[in-house]
Amino acid sequence: MELLYEYAWLIPVLPLVGAMLVGSGLISFNKATNGLRQLNAVAIVSLLGVAMALSFALLWSQIQGHPTYTYTLEWASAGDFQLTMGYVIDPLTAMMLVIVTTVAFLVMIYTDGYMSHDPGYVRFYSYLSLFSSSMLGLVVSPNLLQVYVFWELVGMCSYLLIGFWYDRPAAAEACQKAFVVNRVGDFGLLLGMLGIYWATGSFEFDIMGENLADLVNEGAIAGSLAALFAVLVFLGPVAKSAQFPLHVWLPDAMEGPTPISALIHAATMVAAGVFLVARMYPVFEHIPIAMDTIAWTGALTAFLGASIAITQNDIKKGLAYSTISQLGYMIMAMGIGAYSAGLFHLMTHAYFKAMLFLGSGSVIHGMEAVVGHDPVLAQDMRLMGGLRKYMPITSTTFLIGTLAICGIPPFAGFWSKDEILGSAFAANPALWAIGWGTAGITAFYMFRMYFSTFEGEFRGNDETIRQELREAAGVAVAGHGHDDHDHDHHHAHSPHESPLTMTFALMMLAIPSIFVGLLGTPFANYFEAFVHAPGEVFDMAEAAAEFEWSEFALMAGSSVGVGLIGITLASLMYVSRQIDASAIAKSIQPLYQFSLNKWYFDEIYDSVFVMGMRRVARQVMEVDFRVVDGAVNLTGFVTLITGEGLKYLENGRAQFYALIIFGAVLGFVVFSGIA
């Protein structure tokens, strides 16, 4: 068994090897490498498959009670200053390794069908493998400094993947936006980790927490300074996990290929923020201000994401705001001390949200057979409808994911979300109220999405709707890289089910979306017995003995009840049409526009930061032109004038030089006499 742990470093290295081999081939032998499309894909998927097998073996070993295994080596040293690197295998690491490798493995299989006709097929697989390696390296990191290194690598990979179709202006802008917004959070993370290192002298998670708490208790540093360091560190997860106010990059990131939406925005990159909060929990738990900041940031983000998703018509952007909302639940759970509940929701959400994103990709793939490669038309739910009879596997798996995220028992999302709401009610009823109301909104917008996409009559051939969408999009059509030549080709009259490589991934993800929640039932919480907060001991038998069915029925009933209300409203509006959704939108037009325009965050940020920085840049340019350039030009002018004047004094006559010296001496004598 120890041999398994000694070779655990292979888990992040194997996909890195795949990315290096394929990437080197693309650089050195581009044509030949692109010609071996399937072979490259098989190699990369196989290497990740081996990493996945190792991850499951480590998970099983940890479940059996193997102690935490840490391997470190000296990275750099100078006197007493030392930096180490290595890897750690504990329950949290083992769980995250399995989540990342399983979702990435299925996404890579799905990619073969989704990207089969894309000329960048091999390059995409190389990026996917590099991204998987970066995320796995982040997960196994034993200290904050190594986490930061892989944190930035994950950000770089997301930039490459979001901007994969870089010839589309919208994709190019989206990857830049994601990169810049994440740099804001990462700068805070860097300042915070350096501040904590200055205070504690360590980057080790447990040591940082213990030393910082001792320093505050002893009065060596102020509690407000410790809180500042903690909140600065939290800025990193705020950006990476798309929390308010740095959430604006995530919806735009939908410009990348759909497999990336599933991988980055369900199980890996956005989960990295929640994972870092979990790793830094020994630091945060001793600082009430930091915990409150985390909890309220998560609660506000959960409501914000849901309130925007309720009006979105682009199926991928609707899911993106749903992801923002669900990440808010996880962050809120961490802030109220519900450590296991937050991580449990991270796990369940990873599977059902990956399935929903891949399901949306399957829908888009089917719609493109009718409308062509035009994202404006292929992704707009107003042009869908009735797809259940054309795409039975996609519709069934999408329904499973929808029921899971809505918290309907016995699907996975019910158990994890209900545990968060129960913990929130015990910690702060106001936070519970926000989470409970958000759960109802979630059920409404998710079933709005499902009904608009899969029920009713198919609207994809309605030229009137097509024209309206094109006119409404305006410049955005060109911005999305609309291919005009698609109209020269004949398209099918109706969509079709996706190929087996795509539907296989959907069916595999449906299994954990249904059953994985049973690991965390409140009456037999195997998940919390395995993954619990550092320093705490969880006795499952004791917890089961203290479990009260009446309390569970009340809390669960209220969360399921509000979810059923949301589902009922969605069915009345989008199935039976007994309630006119457009009439309601007109009656509350300001609120509708407020949601449709995403609370105007993009407009505010553009006005304040983008245009504001341009104004500052113009002022700096004026200073540069008038002051800096003026000083340089003045120096040159003075030199020119004095040089022109002095050249007449340099005539080569000794008598003239003697006269000048005599005059200077005489002047000096006169000046001295006067003084």
XYZ file of C-alpha atoms in Angstrom:
675
model
C 0.000 0.000 0.000
C 2.859 2.401 0.772
C 4.127 1.870 -2.784
C 0.865 3.367 -4.022
C 1.461 6.529 -1.984
C 5.074 6.775 -3.076
C 3.942 6.956 -6.691
C 0.961 9.252 -6.099
C 2.960 12.058 -7.763
C 2.192 10.334 -11.066
C -1.423 11.521 -10.910
C -0.674 15.128 -11.969
C 2.401 14.119 -13.966
C 0.667 11.654 -16.342
C -1.659 14.219 -17.981
C 1.278 16.650 -18.048
C 3.290 14.092 -20.029
C 0.377 13.733 -22.458
C 0.135 17.504 -22.920
C 3.898 17.798 -23.454
C 4.072 14.993 -26.012
C 1.126 16.230 -28.058
C 2.122 19.890 -27.655
C 5.680 19.152 -28.795
C 4.283 17.286 -31.788
C 2.087 20.254 -32.715
C 5.072 22.598 -32.516
C 7.599 20.403 -34.342
C 5.490 18.228 -36.667
C 2.189 20.074 -36.872
C 0.769 18.472 -39.995
C 1.676 14.907 -39.002
C 0.405 15.370 -35.439
C -2.910 16.808 -36.598
C -3.179 13.918 -39.038
C -3.068 11.431 -36.126
C -6.116 12.900 -34.420
C -7.581 9.775 -32.880
C -4.206 8.396 -31.804
C -3.352 11.571 -29.904
C -6.765 11.615 -28.266
C -6.476 7.969 -27.208
C -3.013 8.605 -25.736
C -4.167 11.579 -23.678
C -7.380 9.885 -22.492
C -5.442 6.733 -21.583
C -2.909 8.636 -19.491
C -5.698 10.408 -17.642
C -7.450 7.051 -17.225
C -4.373 5.693 -15.417
C -4.361 8.791 -13.193
C -8.058 8.193 -12.469
C -7.387 4.560 -11.503
C -4.623 5.683 -9.125
C -6.989 8.274 -7.654
C -9.659 5.660 -6.942
C -7.029 3.402 -5.356
C -5.920 6.234 -3.064
C -9.532 7.043 -2.187
C -10.200 3.434 -1.237
C -7.032 3.371 0.856
C -8.078 6.537 2.688
C -11.552 5.131 3.300
C -9.888 2.104 4.882
C -8.219 4.431 7.384
C -4.719 4.950 5.994
C -3.098 7.947 7.756
C -2.309 11.155 5.906
C 0.778 10.750 3.724
C 3.013 13.746 3.066
C 6.136 13.822 0.950
C 8.211 17.000 0.719
C 11.628 17.984 -0.569
C 13.597 21.194 -0.325
C 12.758 23.534 -3.173
C 14.894 26.542 -2.270
C 16.773 27.752 0.781
C 18.852 30.700 1.931
C 20.021 30.641 5.532
C 16.995 29.997 7.737
C 14.630 30.624 4.826
C 13.382 27.395 3.252
C 10.731 26.548 0.707
C 9.486 23.001 0.218
C 7.413 21.278 -2.416
C 5.864 17.833 -2.608
C 2.431 16.268 -2.248
C -0.050 15.327 0.436
C -2.673 12.573 0.359
C -5.481 12.946 2.894
C -9.281 12.446 2.690
C -9.865 15.879 1.122
C -7.138 15.316 -1.487
C -8.369 11.805 -2.302
C -11.936 13.034 -2.787
C -10.886 15.938 -5.013
C -8.583 13.733 -7.100
C -11.460 11.381 -7.875
C -13.827 14.251 -8.734
C -11.348 15.967 -11.066
C -10.132 12.821 -12.831
C -13.600 11.295 -13.351
C -15.161 14.458 -14.727
C -12.092 15.234 -16.861
C -12.021 11.648 -18.187
C -15.684 11.764 -19.240
C -15.291 15.249 -20.686
C -12.391 14.025 -22.824
C -14.481 11.132 -24.153
C -17.330 13.555 -24.865
C -14.904 15.899 -26.654
C -14.212 13.324 -29.363
C -17.778 13.657 -30.591
C -18.262 17.352 -29.921
C -15.011 18.539 -31.539
C -14.787 15.860 -34.226
C -14.952 18.352 -37.107
C -12.940 21.131 -35.477
C -9.494 21.766 -37.024
C -8.110 22.424 -33.524
C -9.142 18.972 -32.237
C -5.619 17.874 -31.235
C -4.683 21.256 -29.771
C -7.854 21.162 -27.685
C -6.926 17.775 -26.227
C -3.470 19.095 -25.396
C -4.974 22.058 -23.537
C -7.419 19.775 -21.724
C -4.606 17.534 -20.545
C -2.498 20.490 -19.372
C -5.473 21.921 -17.518
C -6.180 18.587 -15.809
C -2.544 18.324 -14.744
C -2.558 21.855 -13.302
C -5.721 21.223 -11.299
C -4.465 17.885 -9.993
C -1.184 19.545 -8.987
C -3.163 22.172 -7.065
C -5.144 19.471 -5.253
C -2.094 17.537 -4.007
C -0.097 20.626 -2.953
C 0.982 20.440 0.713
C 1.452 24.181 1.293
C 0.032 27.518 0.226
C 3.005 28.553 -1.916
C 2.768 25.445 -4.109
C -0.990 25.933 -4.314
C -0.326 29.426 -5.635
C 1.988 28.118 -8.363
C -0.617 25.679 -9.667
C -3.361 28.244 -9.052
C -1.725 30.470 -11.642
C -1.194 27.544 -14.029
C -4.917 26.788 -13.826
C -5.608 30.437 -14.655
C -3.294 30.285 -17.660
C -4.997 27.128 -18.959
C -8.424 28.691 -18.538
C -7.210 31.643 -20.631
C -6.128 29.259 -23.407
C -9.329 27.237 -23.301
C -11.843 30.080 -23.031
C -10.101 31.769 -25.962
C -9.680 28.519 -27.885
C -11.589 29.958 -30.847
C -9.392 33.052 -30.724
C -10.418 34.152 -34.213
C -13.830 35.051 -32.782
C -13.688 38.527 -31.216
C -16.133 37.528 -28.453
C -13.943 34.578 -27.413
C -10.789 36.686 -27.483
C -12.438 39.315 -25.294
C -13.863 36.693 -22.921
C -10.504 35.068 -22.200
C -8.921 38.466 -21.581
C -11.759 39.396 -19.241
C -11.375 36.131 -17.313
C -7.628 36.646 -17.070
C -7.838 40.252 -15.852
C -10.618 39.673 -13.308
C -8.780 36.673 -11.882
C -5.592 38.743 -11.625
C -7.451 41.115 -9.308
C -8.315 38.272 -6.952
C -4.910 36.652 -7.295
C -3.167 39.896 -6.343
C -5.181 39.912 -3.119
C -4.280 36.252 -2.557
C -0.584 37.029 -3.057
C -0.671 39.952 -0.610
C -2.559 37.871 1.939
C -0.257 34.859 1.769
C 2.839 37.094 2.053
C 1.270 38.862 5.027
C 0.513 35.569 6.765
C 4.038 34.346 6.035
C 5.440 37.560 7.517
C 3.376 36.964 10.648
C 3.741 33.192 11.039
C 6.935 32.327 9.145
C 5.287 29.425 7.343
C 3.263 28.465 4.275
C 2.030 25.202 5.895
C -1.731 25.289 6.414
C -1.891 23.924 9.985
C 1.131 25.915 11.175
C -0.252 29.142 9.702
C -3.548 28.630 11.535
C -1.983 27.780 14.897
C 0.671 30.498 14.814
C -1.715 33.227 13.665
C -4.239 32.351 16.384
C -1.469 32.361 19.031
C -0.103 35.703 17.829
C -3.541 37.310 18.020
C -4.234 35.852 21.475
C -0.857 37.041 22.753
C -1.395 40.512 21.282
C 1.686 40.235 19.073
C -0.390 41.317 16.085
C -3.771 43.024 15.994
C -6.854 40.959 15.286
C -7.819 43.443 12.574
C -4.489 42.817 10.792
C -5.029 39.059 10.921
C -8.539 39.586 9.555
C -7.115 41.739 6.754
C -4.669 38.979 5.790
C -7.454 36.372 5.813
C -9.813 38.483 3.699
C -7.016 39.207 1.204
C -6.406 35.464 0.858
C -10.152 34.996 0.383
C -10.026 37.367 -2.613
C -8.351 34.549 -4.566
C -11.343 32.182 -4.137
C -13.707 35.117 -4.751
C -12.269 35.498 -8.256
C -11.636 31.837 -9.040
C -15.034 30.674 -7.761
C -16.811 33.652 -9.364
C -18.150 35.240 -6.182
C -19.556 38.749 -5.937
C -18.139 41.187 -7.021
C -15.613 39.295 -9.196
C -18.182 36.968 -10.785
C -18.471 38.815 -14.098
C -15.936 36.684 -15.999
C -17.737 33.348 -15.696
C -20.757 33.924 -18.015
C -18.505 35.353 -20.725
C -16.310 32.267 -20.421
C -19.113 30.349 -22.151
C -17.493 31.511 -25.403
C -15.152 28.534 -25.071
C -16.171 25.084 -26.379
C -18.859 23.399 -24.252
C -16.582 20.613 -22.894
C -14.579 23.374 -21.238
C -17.715 24.813 -19.712
C -18.272 21.422 -18.082
C -14.681 20.938 -16.975
C -13.760 24.438 -15.826
C -17.114 25.607 -14.544
C -18.366 22.485 -12.813
C -15.652 20.355 -11.272
C -12.274 21.982 -11.507
C -11.321 25.636 -11.846
C -14.289 27.177 -10.027
C -14.106 24.412 -7.415
C -10.487 25.417 -6.750
C -11.722 28.462 -4.824
C -13.888 26.363 -2.506
C -11.035 23.880 -2.155
C -8.619 26.649 -1.099
C -11.083 27.914 1.500
C -11.221 24.354 2.833
C -7.423 24.116 2.915
C -7.177 27.512 4.632
C -9.917 26.610 7.109
C -7.377 26.320 9.995
C -6.644 30.018 9.413
C -10.179 31.253 8.748
C -11.932 29.444 11.605
C -10.110 31.495 14.268
C -11.063 34.837 12.670
C -14.803 35.654 13.070
C -14.652 38.649 10.713
C -13.232 36.457 7.955
C -15.848 33.748 8.525
C -18.674 36.301 8.421
C -17.244 37.854 5.260
C -17.075 34.429 3.617
C -20.620 33.492 4.680
C -22.293 36.701 3.523
C -20.314 36.822 0.278
C -21.539 33.319 -0.503
C -25.149 34.092 0.410
C -25.251 37.268 -1.683
C -23.628 35.475 -4.625
C -26.109 32.599 -4.410
C -29.041 35.011 -4.665
C -27.371 37.196 -7.295
C -26.628 34.284 -9.618
C -30.141 32.863 -9.315
C -31.825 36.251 -9.833
C -29.900 36.747 -13.093
C -30.333 33.175 -14.376
C -34.103 33.567 -14.166
C -34.241 35.724 -17.324
C -31.364 34.400 -19.450
C -32.200 32.901 -22.844
C -28.775 31.524 -23.774
C -28.758 27.975 -22.383
C -25.038 28.036 -21.496
C -25.153 31.441 -19.833
C -28.163 30.347 -17.810
C -26.131 27.399 -16.547
C -23.168 29.708 -15.908
C -25.214 31.896 -13.569
C -26.570 28.732 -11.989
C -22.968 27.708 -11.287
C -22.282 31.082 -9.683
C -25.325 30.594 -7.460
C -24.377 27.052 -6.401
C -20.806 28.108 -5.676
C -22.325 30.732 -3.417
C -23.998 27.966 -1.409
C -20.640 26.224 -0.973
C -18.840 29.397 0.103
C -21.667 30.248 2.507
C -21.381 26.780 4.030
C -17.663 27.307 4.628
C -18.332 30.674 6.258
C -20.843 29.293 8.764
C -18.533 26.432 9.709
C -20.390 23.736 7.752
C -17.112 22.432 6.338
C -18.318 18.974 5.292
C -21.620 20.291 3.929
C -19.820 22.717 1.622
C -17.469 20.049 0.294
C -20.340 17.575 -0.053
C -22.203 20.061 -2.251
C -18.999 20.628 -4.207
C -18.894 16.902 -4.989
C -22.562 16.444 -5.896
C -22.637 19.690 -7.897
C -19.533 18.677 -9.854
C -21.323 15.656 -11.278
C -24.783 17.019 -12.011
C -23.545 20.394 -13.276
C -20.971 18.719 -15.548
C -23.827 16.610 -16.904
C -26.003 19.701 -17.419
C -23.253 21.535 -19.280
C -22.493 18.517 -21.450
C -26.243 18.155 -21.986
C -26.407 21.759 -23.183
C -23.520 20.967 -25.544
C -25.473 17.993 -26.857
C -28.477 20.270 -27.441
C -26.297 22.814 -29.251
C -24.758 20.012 -31.330
C -28.255 18.902 -32.348
C -29.452 22.455 -33.019
C -26.477 23.173 -35.270
C -27.779 20.512 -37.629
C -30.791 22.802 -38.158
C -29.485 26.368 -37.782
C -25.799 25.929 -38.629
C -22.761 27.000 -36.615
C -24.357 30.161 -35.303
C -24.189 30.430 -31.474
C -26.831 33.171 -31.475
C -29.383 30.701 -32.839
C -28.009 27.359 -31.646
C -27.835 28.395 -27.978
C -31.023 30.437 -27.626
C -33.809 28.553 -25.848
C -36.467 30.628 -27.616
C -35.592 28.709 -30.790
C -35.668 25.277 -29.158
C -38.594 23.346 -27.709
C -39.798 19.801 -28.267
C -36.285 18.321 -28.306
C -37.258 15.443 -26.020
C -38.638 13.395 -28.905
C -35.519 14.021 -31.003
C -32.922 13.651 -28.236
C -34.258 11.164 -25.654
C -30.952 10.408 -23.904
C -29.965 14.059 -23.669
C -33.399 15.076 -22.390
C -33.535 12.313 -19.764
C -30.085 13.053 -18.382
C -30.797 16.806 -18.442
C -33.977 16.179 -16.452
C -32.008 14.151 -13.887
C -29.517 16.990 -13.523
C -32.346 19.518 -13.232
C -34.048 17.528 -10.477
C -30.710 17.169 -8.683
C -29.892 20.882 -8.704
C -33.449 21.735 -7.630
C -32.986 19.641 -4.492
C -35.704 17.077 -5.205
C -35.187 13.817 -3.268
C -33.623 11.337 -3.667
C -31.318 13.029 -6.193
C -27.826 14.089 -5.085
C -28.445 17.824 -4.817
C -31.226 17.356 -2.249
C -28.946 15.880 0.419
C -26.077 18.340 0.002
C -28.158 21.502 -0.369
C -30.460 20.526 2.497
C -27.471 19.989 4.774
C -26.213 23.491 3.956
C -29.635 25.032 4.628
C -29.954 23.144 7.912
C -26.542 24.376 9.048
C -27.383 27.924 7.930
C -30.611 27.896 9.956
C -28.673 26.888 13.070
C -25.954 29.493 12.472
C -27.929 32.493 11.201
C -31.643 32.429 10.196
C -31.079 35.396 7.851
C -28.574 33.369 5.825
C -31.000 30.459 5.797
C -33.771 32.717 4.467
C -31.577 33.857 1.584
C -30.563 30.273 0.792
C -34.141 29.019 1.075
C -35.517 31.711 -1.231
C -32.694 31.090 -3.691
C -33.604 27.383 -3.739
C -37.090 28.294 -4.983
C -35.690 30.591 -7.674
C -33.282 27.815 -8.709
C -36.124 25.351 -9.200
C -38.017 27.909 -11.291
C -35.226 28.888 -13.675
C -33.930 25.333 -14.110
C -37.330 23.982 -15.070
C -37.886 27.063 -17.224
C -34.735 25.966 -18.997
C -35.833 22.334 -19.234
C -39.384 23.086 -20.437
C -38.236 25.719 -22.944
C -35.672 23.313 -24.388
C -37.315 19.904 -24.368
C -41.106 20.359 -24.106
C -43.688 21.833 -26.457
C -43.230 22.219 -30.202
C -39.907 22.593 -31.944
C -39.397 26.245 -32.937
C -36.052 25.896 -34.699
C -37.527 26.285 -38.204
C -39.518 29.424 -37.412
C -37.909 32.054 -39.633
C -39.709 34.848 -37.801
C -38.042 33.934 -34.494
C -34.698 33.454 -36.250
C -34.874 36.901 -37.782
C -35.914 38.491 -34.485
C -32.987 36.876 -32.698
C -30.541 37.999 -35.390
C -31.862 41.558 -35.262
C -31.791 41.582 -31.460
C -28.208 40.286 -31.490
C -27.130 42.885 -34.045
C -23.369 43.300 -33.877
C -23.182 40.372 -31.461
C -23.807 37.989 -34.365
C -20.540 39.006 -35.921
C -18.947 39.074 -32.501
C -19.752 35.435 -31.998
C -18.047 34.498 -35.201
C -21.211 33.769 -37.154
C -20.366 31.767 -40.238
C -22.277 33.244 -43.153
C -21.273 30.370 -45.391
C -23.462 28.070 -43.297
C -26.488 29.447 -45.090
C -25.143 28.129 -48.337
C -25.407 24.568 -47.060
C -28.492 22.485 -46.589
C -29.428 21.921 -42.959
C -31.666 19.251 -41.483
C -35.302 20.017 -40.731
C -35.061 18.637 -37.192
C -32.266 18.075 -34.642
C -30.805 14.662 -33.878
C -29.369 12.805 -30.910
C -25.646 13.205 -30.321
C -23.134 10.420 -31.065
C -22.359 7.702 -28.524
C -19.144 9.347 -27.300
C -21.241 12.282 -26.101
C -24.267 10.403 -24.758
C -22.014 7.875 -22.973
C -20.524 10.670 -20.849
C -24.026 11.945 -20.064
C -25.227 8.506 -18.956
C -22.155 7.922 -16.798
C -22.564 11.279 -15.066
C -26.236 10.559 -14.443
C -25.305 7.712 -12.084
C -23.549 9.831 -9.420
C -26.090 12.607 -9.987
C -28.733 10.200 -8.673
C -26.903 8.119 -6.090
C -23.827 9.941 -4.742
C -25.971 12.022 -2.404
C -26.813 8.903 -0.414
C -23.274 9.024 0.998
C -24.209 12.122 3.000
C -27.644 11.440 4.435
C -28.053 13.094 7.866
C -28.958 9.783 9.517
C -25.879 7.985 8.131
C -23.392 10.619 6.988
C -20.540 8.561 5.580
C -19.210 11.604 3.759
C -18.718 13.669 6.909
C -17.209 10.679 8.671
C -14.614 10.629 5.886
C -14.143 14.364 5.182
C -14.490 16.623 8.197
C -12.907 19.848 9.379
C -9.235 19.684 10.445
C -8.844 19.018 14.135
C -12.426 17.794 14.554
C -13.599 14.266 15.302
C -16.868 13.061 13.807
C -18.616 10.064 15.354
C -21.211 8.801 12.882
C -22.941 6.593 15.493
C -23.271 9.539 17.871
C -24.539 11.801 15.095
C -27.100 9.164 14.067
C -28.285 8.858 17.669
C -28.784 12.631 17.907
C -30.607 12.788 14.566
C -34.251 13.883 14.873
C -36.682 12.953 12.134
C -39.109 15.735 13.049
C -36.457 18.431 12.623
C -35.250 16.845 9.385
C -38.808 16.616 8.031
C -39.428 20.286 8.814
C -36.227 21.560 7.220
C -36.273 19.196 4.259
C -39.987 19.734 3.736
C -39.558 23.490 3.574
C -36.701 23.286 1.037
C -38.517 20.714 -1.114
C -41.734 22.714 -0.799
C -40.227 25.938 -2.100
C -38.610 23.939 -4.902
C -41.975 22.441 -5.882
C -43.496 25.929 -5.911
C -40.805 27.038 -8.347
C -41.364 23.976 -10.548
C -45.125 24.527 -10.532
C -44.753 28.163 -11.590
C -42.383 27.161 -14.387
C -44.828 24.540 -15.665
C -47.740 27.012 -15.586
C -45.708 29.538 -17.572
C -43.822 27.355 -20.052
C -45.879 24.161 -20.451
C -49.588 24.812 -19.938
C -49.206 28.565 -20.634
C -51.853 29.356 -18.012
C -49.653 32.213 -16.818
C -48.326 34.655 -19.402
C -44.620 35.089 -18.648
C -44.252 37.976 -21.121
C -47.124 39.864 -19.477
C -45.489 39.507 -16.076
C -42.177 40.703 -17.550
C -43.900 43.802 -18.956
C -45.635 44.552 -15.658
C -42.316 44.518 -13.774
C -40.218 45.856 -16.635
C -37.565 47.612 -14.478
C -36.918 44.451 -12.444
C -36.980 42.309 -15.579
C -34.432 44.533 -17.300
C -32.356 44.643 -14.117
C -32.107 40.832 -14.180
C -31.771 40.544 -17.962
C -28.892 43.026 -17.919
C -27.161 41.127 -15.091
C -27.633 43.857 -12.483
C -25.704 46.150 -14.889
C -22.389 44.980 -13.426
C -20.690 44.929 -16.814
C -21.873 48.457 -17.599
C -20.788 49.740 -14.182
C -17.368 48.099 -14.411
C -16.937 49.380 -17.953
C -17.794 52.922 -16.880
C -15.814 52.940 -13.628
C -12.806 50.791 -14.370
C -12.387 50.522 -18.152
C -13.375 54.068 -19.079
C -12.046 55.406 -15.781
C -8.639 53.865 -16.420
C -8.682 55.279 -19.922
C -9.265 58.756 -18.459
C -6.405 58.209 -16.017
C -4.243 56.991 -18.902
C -5.023 60.172 -20.851
C -4.021 62.318 -17.862
C -0.812 60.323 -17.466
C -0.165 60.788 -21.179
C -0.597 64.554 -20.763
C 1.863 64.561 -17.857
C 4.274 62.492 -19.925
C 3.887 64.801 -22.919
C 4.013 68.129 -21.118
C 6.179 67.475 -18.048
C 8.456 64.531 -18.814
C 8.882 65.218 -22.519
C 8.959 68.972 -21.753
C 11.813 68.554 -19.284
C 13.747 66.437 -21.760
C 13.124 68.878 -24.605
C 14.059 71.836 -22.365
C 17.327 70.163 -21.421
C 18.114 69.621 -25.090
C 17.162 73.226 -25.939
C 19.349 74.670 -23.160
C 22.231 72.497 -24.262
C 21.765 73.628 -27.856
C 21.656 77.343 -26.981
C 24.598 77.226 -24.576
C 26.572 75.201 -27.069
C 25.853 77.733 -29.799
C 26.943 80.560 -27.517
C 30.059 78.871 -26.194
C 31.374 78.003 -29.624
C 32.208 81.684 -30.177
C 34.386 81.646 -27.093
C 36.444 78.758 -28.408
C 38.561 80.627 -31.031
C 41.962 79.020 -30.264
C 43.724 82.323 -29.324
C 45.808 82.203 -26.105
C 45.443 85.946 -25.565
C 41.660 85.677 -25.574
C 41.757 82.832 -23.032
C 44.095 84.890 -20.817
C 41.661 87.815 -21.031
C 38.798 85.592 -19.909
C 40.818 84.303 -16.944
C 41.812 87.864 -16.011
C 38.197 88.975 -16.167
C 37.084 86.011 -14.023
C 39.774 86.744 -11.389
C 38.889 90.435 -11.372
C 35.227 89.630 -10.925
C 36.009 87.260 -8.090
C 38.117 89.928 -6.313
C 35.409 92.558 -6.696
C 32.703 90.169 -5.437
C 34.861 89.187 -2.455
C 35.463 92.860 -1.597
C 31.761 93.660 -1.671
C 30.971 90.615 0.482
